[in-house]
């Protein structure tokens, strides 16, 4: 699968996507993602065919490639994008939490769940940019914000398309814990 190598470049396309929207330290999407790519097929399998182990393996692959670079240096915790509890109950797991477990197993960086989805939202696969933004606006809530204060948080998601999910989550984190710092990481990224 083709790597972006964004973690090696300052103001890479992933960082440019979020520049001026909210403050962050660094950002990277690890693999290029397209609807007809091998990564798309893997993501579909791990989300909808219950191949839970694929998610953790993807996290391990990404962590092994990032651990030798400064990208993960000084990260205090991994905060995976949450899934609403009803959706998680239907699927049986949150793929982003599983990816985080894979990263943790290589790096030792703790995985926290101080972010929760307050309401369900429909899948964003076929939504426009504006529909995605409206679909994710205000859907996250920080819990135990004291754990986040002054920490460098790696906000993790599976795929970044428009960035609306990461934006909504980061905005909530920074409102609840303004002294925290955020870096962004996704397995796949479209640009």
PDB file of C-alpha atoms in Angstrom:
ATOM      1  CA  UNK A   1       0.000   0.000   0.000  1.00  0.00           C
ATOM      2  CA  UNK A   2       1.428   3.388  -0.924  1.00  0.00           C
ATOM      3  CA  UNK A   3       2.639   5.452   2.027  1.00  0.00           C
ATOM      4  CA  UNK A   4       2.204   9.206   2.123  1.00  0.00           C
ATOM      5  CA  UNK A   5       5.371   9.842   4.147  1.00  0.00           C
ATOM      6  CA  UNK A   6       3.584  12.942   5.453  1.00  0.00           C
ATOM      7  CA  UNK A   7       5.091  12.389   8.899  1.00  0.00           C
ATOM      8  CA  UNK A   8       8.429  13.482   7.416  1.00  0.00           C
ATOM      9  CA  UNK A   9       7.185  16.772   5.968  1.00  0.00           C
ATOM     10  CA  UNK A  10       6.257  19.999   7.745  1.00  0.00           C
ATOM     11  CA  UNK A  11       2.966  21.454   6.497  1.00  0.00           C
ATOM     12  CA  UNK A  12       2.205  18.335   4.518  1.00  0.00           C
ATOM     13  CA  UNK A  13      -1.222  18.075   2.847  1.00  0.00           C
ATOM     14  CA  UNK A  14      -2.783  16.594   5.997  1.00  0.00           C
ATOM     15  CA  UNK A  15      -1.534  19.509   8.096  1.00  0.00           C
ATOM     16  CA  UNK A  16      -2.615  21.985   5.439  1.00  0.00           C
ATOM     17  CA  UNK A  17      -6.140  20.563   5.669  1.00  0.00           C
ATOM     18  CA  UNK A  18      -6.382  21.691   9.318  1.00  0.00           C
ATOM     19  CA  UNK A  19      -4.191  24.800   9.277  1.00  0.00           C
ATOM     20  CA  UNK A  20      -6.088  27.745  10.726  1.00  0.00           C
ATOM     21  CA  UNK A  21      -9.054  25.631  11.858  1.00  0.00           C
ATOM     22  CA  UNK A  22      -7.685  24.647  15.269  1.00  0.00           C
ATOM     23  CA  UNK A  23      -4.194  24.609  16.800  1.00  0.00           C
ATOM     24  CA  UNK A  24      -2.258  21.355  16.466  1.00  0.00           C
ATOM     25  CA  UNK A  25       1.350  20.213  16.682  1.00  0.00           C
ATOM     26  CA  UNK A  26       1.607  17.841  13.696  1.00  0.00           C
ATOM     27  CA  UNK A  27      -0.530  15.606  11.544  1.00  0.00           C
ATOM     28  CA  UNK A  28      -0.227  12.666   9.211  1.00  0.00           C
ATOM     29  CA  UNK A  29      -2.322  10.190   7.305  1.00  0.00           C
ATOM     30  CA  UNK A  30      -0.129   7.141   6.844  1.00  0.00           C
ATOM     31  CA  UNK A  31      -1.466   5.548   3.660  1.00  0.00           C
ATOM     32  CA  UNK A  32      -3.105   7.076   0.603  1.00  0.00           C
ATOM     33  CA  UNK A  33      -6.779   6.172   0.578  1.00  0.00           C
ATOM     34  CA  UNK A  34      -9.091   5.947  -2.412  1.00  0.00           C
ATOM     35  CA  UNK A  35     -12.431   4.197  -2.822  1.00  0.00           C
ATOM     36  CA  UNK A  36     -10.960   1.545  -5.096  1.00  0.00           C
ATOM     37  CA  UNK A  37      -7.667   1.018  -3.235  1.00  0.00           C
ATOM     38  CA  UNK A  38      -6.407  -2.006  -1.329  1.00  0.00           C
ATOM     39  CA  UNK A  39      -6.623   0.078   1.837  1.00  0.00           C
ATOM     40  CA  UNK A  40     -10.297   0.753   1.141  1.00  0.00           C
ATOM     41  CA  UNK A  41     -10.937  -2.996   0.917  1.00  0.00           C
ATOM     42  CA  UNK A  42      -9.071  -3.573   4.193  1.00  0.00           C
ATOM     43  CA  UNK A  43     -11.000  -0.795   5.937  1.00  0.00           C
ATOM     44  CA  UNK A  44     -14.269  -2.232   4.674  1.00  0.00           C
ATOM     45  CA  UNK A  45     -13.305  -5.672   5.997  1.00  0.00           C
ATOM     46  CA  UNK A  46     -12.297  -4.423   9.420  1.00  0.00           C
ATOM     47  CA  UNK A  47     -15.401  -2.255   9.781  1.00  0.00           C
ATOM     48  CA  UNK A  48     -18.153  -4.338   8.223  1.00  0.00           C
ATOM     49  CA  UNK A  49     -16.899  -7.924   8.046  1.00  0.00           C
ATOM     50  CA  UNK A  50     -15.816  -8.116  11.688  1.00  0.00           C
ATOM     51  CA  UNK A  51     -12.104  -8.548  10.945  1.00  0.00           C
ATOM     52  CA  UNK A  52     -11.268  -6.869  14.234  1.00  0.00           C
ATOM     53  CA  UNK A  53      -7.678  -8.154  14.234  1.00  0.00           C
ATOM     54  CA  UNK A  54      -6.918  -6.256  11.034  1.00  0.00           C
ATOM     55  CA  UNK A  55      -7.354  -2.967  12.861  1.00  0.00           C
ATOM     56  CA  UNK A  56      -4.790  -3.827  15.520  1.00  0.00           C
ATOM     57  CA  UNK A  57      -2.366  -5.078  12.867  1.00  0.00           C
ATOM     58  CA  UNK A  58      -2.750  -1.831  10.918  1.00  0.00           C
ATOM     59  CA  UNK A  59      -1.928   0.064  14.101  1.00  0.00           C
ATOM     60  CA  UNK A  60       1.199  -2.058  14.612  1.00  0.00           C
ATOM     61  CA  UNK A  61       2.383  -1.480  11.039  1.00  0.00           C
ATOM     62  CA  UNK A  62       1.951   2.282  11.336  1.00  0.00           C
ATOM     63  CA  UNK A  63       3.610   2.389  14.768  1.00  0.00           C
ATOM     64  CA  UNK A  64       6.608   0.366  13.583  1.00  0.00           C
ATOM     65  CA  UNK A  65       7.137   2.838  10.766  1.00  0.00           C
ATOM     66  CA  UNK A  66       6.608   5.948  12.918  1.00  0.00           C
ATOM     67  CA  UNK A  67       8.532   4.913  16.031  1.00  0.00           C
ATOM     68  CA  UNK A  68      11.868   5.507  14.321  1.00  0.00           C
ATOM     69  CA  UNK A  69      10.903   9.110  13.512  1.00  0.00           C
ATOM     70  CA  UNK A  70      10.186  12.137  15.736  1.00  0.00           C
ATOM     71  CA  UNK A  71       6.456  12.016  14.920  1.00  0.00           C
ATOM     72  CA  UNK A  72       5.452  10.170  18.103  1.00  0.00           C
ATOM     73  CA  UNK A  73       8.004  11.844  20.366  1.00  0.00           C
ATOM     74  CA  UNK A  74       6.524  13.528  23.437  1.00  0.00           C
ATOM     75  CA  UNK A  75       3.011  12.101  22.846  1.00  0.00           C
ATOM     76  CA  UNK A  76       1.445  11.508  26.278  1.00  0.00           C
ATOM     77  CA  UNK A  77      -1.628   9.555  25.203  1.00  0.00           C
ATOM     78  CA  UNK A  78      -3.576   8.210  22.262  1.00  0.00           C
ATOM     79  CA  UNK A  79      -7.199   9.310  22.087  1.00  0.00           C
ATOM     80  CA  UNK A  80      -9.096   7.278  19.475  1.00  0.00           C
ATOM     81  CA  UNK A  81     -12.167   8.784  17.845  1.00  0.00           C
ATOM     82  CA  UNK A  82     -15.095   7.197  19.701  1.00  0.00           C
ATOM     83  CA  UNK A  83     -18.094   5.458  18.258  1.00  0.00           C
ATOM     84  CA  UNK A  84     -21.585   5.921  19.696  1.00  0.00           C
ATOM     85  CA  UNK A  85     -22.323   3.080  22.102  1.00  0.00           C
ATOM     86  CA  UNK A  86     -25.259   1.771  20.036  1.00  0.00           C
ATOM     87  CA  UNK A  87     -23.148   1.531  16.887  1.00  0.00           C
ATOM     88  CA  UNK A  88     -20.311  -0.049  18.859  1.00  0.00           C
ATOM     89  CA  UNK A  89     -22.742  -2.589  20.318  1.00  0.00           C
ATOM     90  CA  UNK A  90     -23.929  -3.538  16.824  1.00  0.00           C
ATOM     91  CA  UNK A  91     -20.407  -3.818  15.408  1.00  0.00           C
ATOM     92  CA  UNK A  92     -18.933  -5.333  18.545  1.00  0.00           C
ATOM     93  CA  UNK A  93     -15.907  -3.035  18.654  1.00  0.00           C
ATOM     94  CA  UNK A  94     -14.615   0.383  17.628  1.00  0.00           C
ATOM     95  CA  UNK A  95     -12.027  -0.086  14.874  1.00  0.00           C
ATOM     96  CA  UNK A  96     -10.158   3.066  15.907  1.00  0.00           C
ATOM     97  CA  UNK A  97      -9.734   1.764  19.464  1.00  0.00           C
ATOM     98  CA  UNK A  98      -8.326  -1.445  17.979  1.00  0.00           C
ATOM     99  CA  UNK A  99      -5.893   0.547  15.832  1.00  0.00           C
ATOM    100  CA  UNK A 100      -4.853   2.422  18.992  1.00  0.00           C
ATOM    101  CA  UNK A 101      -4.177  -0.889  20.764  1.00  0.00           C
ATOM    102  CA  UNK A 102      -1.825  -1.844  17.942  1.00  0.00           C
ATOM    103  CA  UNK A 103       0.044   1.449  18.233  1.00  0.00           C
ATOM    104  CA  UNK A 104       0.216   1.032  22.018  1.00  0.00           C
ATOM    105  CA  UNK A 105       1.636  -2.487  21.717  1.00  0.00           C
ATOM    106  CA  UNK A 106       4.622  -1.112  19.777  1.00  0.00           C
ATOM    107  CA  UNK A 107       5.124   2.282  21.452  1.00  0.00           C
ATOM    108  CA  UNK A 108       3.795   1.844  24.974  1.00  0.00           C
ATOM    109  CA  UNK A 109       1.855   5.122  24.639  1.00  0.00           C
ATOM    110  CA  UNK A 110      -1.286   4.782  26.796  1.00  0.00           C
ATOM    111  CA  UNK A 111      -4.680   4.665  25.105  1.00  0.00           C
ATOM    112  CA  UNK A 112      -7.362   6.756  26.816  1.00  0.00           C
ATOM    113  CA  UNK A 113     -11.110   6.983  26.301  1.00  0.00           C
ATOM    114  CA  UNK A 114     -11.760  10.510  27.553  1.00  0.00           C
ATOM    115  CA  UNK A 115     -13.801  11.314  24.482  1.00  0.00           C
ATOM    116  CA  UNK A 116     -17.254   9.920  23.834  1.00  0.00           C
ATOM    117  CA  UNK A 117     -19.821  10.259  21.088  1.00  0.00           C
ATOM    118  CA  UNK A 118     -22.938  11.870  22.538  1.00  0.00           C
ATOM    119  CA  UNK A 119     -25.264  10.910  19.734  1.00  0.00           C
ATOM    120  CA  UNK A 120     -25.220   8.541  16.802  1.00  0.00           C
ATOM    121  CA  UNK A 121     -24.434   9.863  13.370  1.00  0.00           C
ATOM    122  CA  UNK A 122     -24.981   8.222  10.060  1.00  0.00           C
ATOM    123  CA  UNK A 123     -22.116   6.814   8.052  1.00  0.00           C
ATOM    124  CA  UNK A 124     -20.259   9.509   6.164  1.00  0.00           C
ATOM    125  CA  UNK A 125     -19.184   7.406   3.213  1.00  0.00           C
ATOM    126  CA  UNK A 126     -21.479   9.065   0.678  1.00  0.00           C
ATOM    127  CA  UNK A 127     -21.938  12.502   2.243  1.00  0.00           C
ATOM    128  CA  UNK A 128     -20.752  15.791   0.783  1.00  0.00           C
ATOM    129  CA  UNK A 129     -18.262  18.013   2.612  1.00  0.00           C
ATOM    130  CA  UNK A 130     -21.002  20.199   4.116  1.00  0.00           C
ATOM    131  CA  UNK A 131     -23.121  17.169   5.058  1.00  0.00           C
ATOM    132  CA  UNK A 132     -20.121  15.592   6.812  1.00  0.00           C
ATOM    133  CA  UNK A 133     -19.451  18.771   8.756  1.00  0.00           C
ATOM    134  CA  UNK A 134     -23.092  18.986   9.895  1.00  0.00           C
ATOM    135  CA  UNK A 135     -23.151  15.252  10.644  1.00  0.00           C
ATOM    136  CA  UNK A 136     -20.238  15.517  13.102  1.00  0.00           C
ATOM    137  CA  UNK A 137     -20.816  18.964  14.584  1.00  0.00           C
ATOM    138  CA  UNK A 138     -21.055  18.783  18.366  1.00  0.00           C
ATOM    139  CA  UNK A 139     -21.171  14.990  18.574  1.00  0.00           C
ATOM    140  CA  UNK A 140     -18.255  14.574  21.001  1.00  0.00           C
ATOM    141  CA  UNK A 141     -17.954  15.212  24.711  1.00  0.00           C
ATOM    142  CA  UNK A 142     -14.805  15.106  26.822  1.00  0.00           C
ATOM    143  CA  UNK A 143     -14.933  13.188  30.087  1.00  0.00           C
ATOM    144  CA  UNK A 144     -12.424  13.614  32.903  1.00  0.00           C
ATOM    145  CA  UNK A 145     -10.886  16.650  31.242  1.00  0.00           C
ATOM    146  CA  UNK A 146      -8.350  16.971  34.069  1.00  0.00           C
ATOM    147  CA  UNK A 147      -6.520  13.966  32.585  1.00  0.00           C
ATOM    148  CA  UNK A 148      -6.065  15.893  29.328  1.00  0.00           C
ATOM    149  CA  UNK A 149      -4.849  19.209  30.724  1.00  0.00           C
ATOM    150  CA  UNK A 150      -1.297  19.987  29.664  1.00  0.00           C
ATOM    151  CA  UNK A 151      -0.959  16.676  27.794  1.00  0.00           C
ATOM    152  CA  UNK A 152       0.128  16.061  24.222  1.00  0.00           C
ATOM    153  CA  UNK A 153      -2.714  14.025  22.727  1.00  0.00           C
ATOM    154  CA  UNK A 154      -2.493  11.924  19.582  1.00  0.00           C
ATOM    155  CA  UNK A 155      -6.004  12.149  18.162  1.00  0.00           C
ATOM    156  CA  UNK A 156      -6.462   9.000  16.096  1.00  0.00           C
ATOM    157  CA  UNK A 157      -8.987   8.058  13.421  1.00  0.00           C
ATOM    158  CA  UNK A 158      -9.128   5.389  10.748  1.00  0.00           C
ATOM    159  CA  UNK A 159      -9.507   7.561   7.621  1.00  0.00           C
ATOM    160  CA  UNK A 160      -9.455  11.307   6.995  1.00  0.00           C
ATOM    161  CA  UNK A 161     -11.503  12.459   4.043  1.00  0.00           C
ATOM    162  CA  UNK A 162     -12.835  15.965   4.726  1.00  0.00           C
ATOM    163  CA  UNK A 163     -11.437  16.231   8.253  1.00  0.00           C
ATOM    164  CA  UNK A 164     -14.824  17.011   9.804  1.00  0.00           C
ATOM    165  CA  UNK A 165     -14.654  14.235  12.413  1.00  0.00           C
ATOM    166  CA  UNK A 166     -11.164  15.199  13.580  1.00  0.00           C
ATOM    167  CA  UNK A 167     -12.128  18.872  13.613  1.00  0.00           C
ATOM    168  CA  UNK A 168     -15.185  18.234  15.761  1.00  0.00           C
ATOM    169  CA  UNK A 169     -13.205  16.080  18.202  1.00  0.00           C
ATOM    170  CA  UNK A 170     -10.235  18.451  18.424  1.00  0.00           C
ATOM    171  CA  UNK A 171     -12.515  21.447  18.969  1.00  0.00           C
ATOM    172  CA  UNK A 172     -14.218  19.695  21.880  1.00  0.00           C
ATOM    173  CA  UNK A 173     -10.890  18.648  23.419  1.00  0.00           C
ATOM    174  CA  UNK A 174      -9.441  22.153  23.200  1.00  0.00           C
ATOM    175  CA  UNK A 175     -12.576  23.694  24.714  1.00  0.00           C
ATOM    176  CA  UNK A 176     -12.527  21.250  27.633  1.00  0.00           C
ATOM    177  CA  UNK A 177      -8.750  21.249  28.153  1.00  0.00           C
ATOM    178  CA  UNK A 178      -7.260  24.387  26.551  1.00  0.00           C
ATOM    179  CA  UNK A 179      -3.739  23.618  27.779  1.00  0.00           C
ATOM    180  CA  UNK A 180      -3.627  20.302  25.938  1.00  0.00           C
ATOM    181  CA  UNK A 181      -1.754  19.936  22.668  1.00  0.00           C
ATOM    182  CA  UNK A 182      -3.057  17.864  19.784  1.00  0.00           C
ATOM    183  CA  UNK A 183      -1.393  15.905  17.023  1.00  0.00           C
ATOM    184  CA  UNK A 184      -3.403  14.040  14.395  1.00  0.00           C
ATOM    185  CA  UNK A 185      -2.943  10.598  12.906  1.00  0.00           C
ATOM    186  CA  UNK A 186      -5.072   8.511  10.586  1.00  0.00           C
ATOM    187  CA  UNK A 187      -4.369   5.209   8.876  1.00  0.00           C
ATOM    188  CA  UNK A 188      -5.686   6.475   5.534  1.00  0.00           C
ATOM    189  CA  UNK A 189      -6.035   9.923   4.015  1.00  0.00           C
ATOM    190  CA  UNK A 190      -7.646  11.164   0.826  1.00  0.00           C
ATOM    191  CA  UNK A 191      -6.268  14.204  -0.997  1.00  0.00           C
TER     192      UNK A 191
END
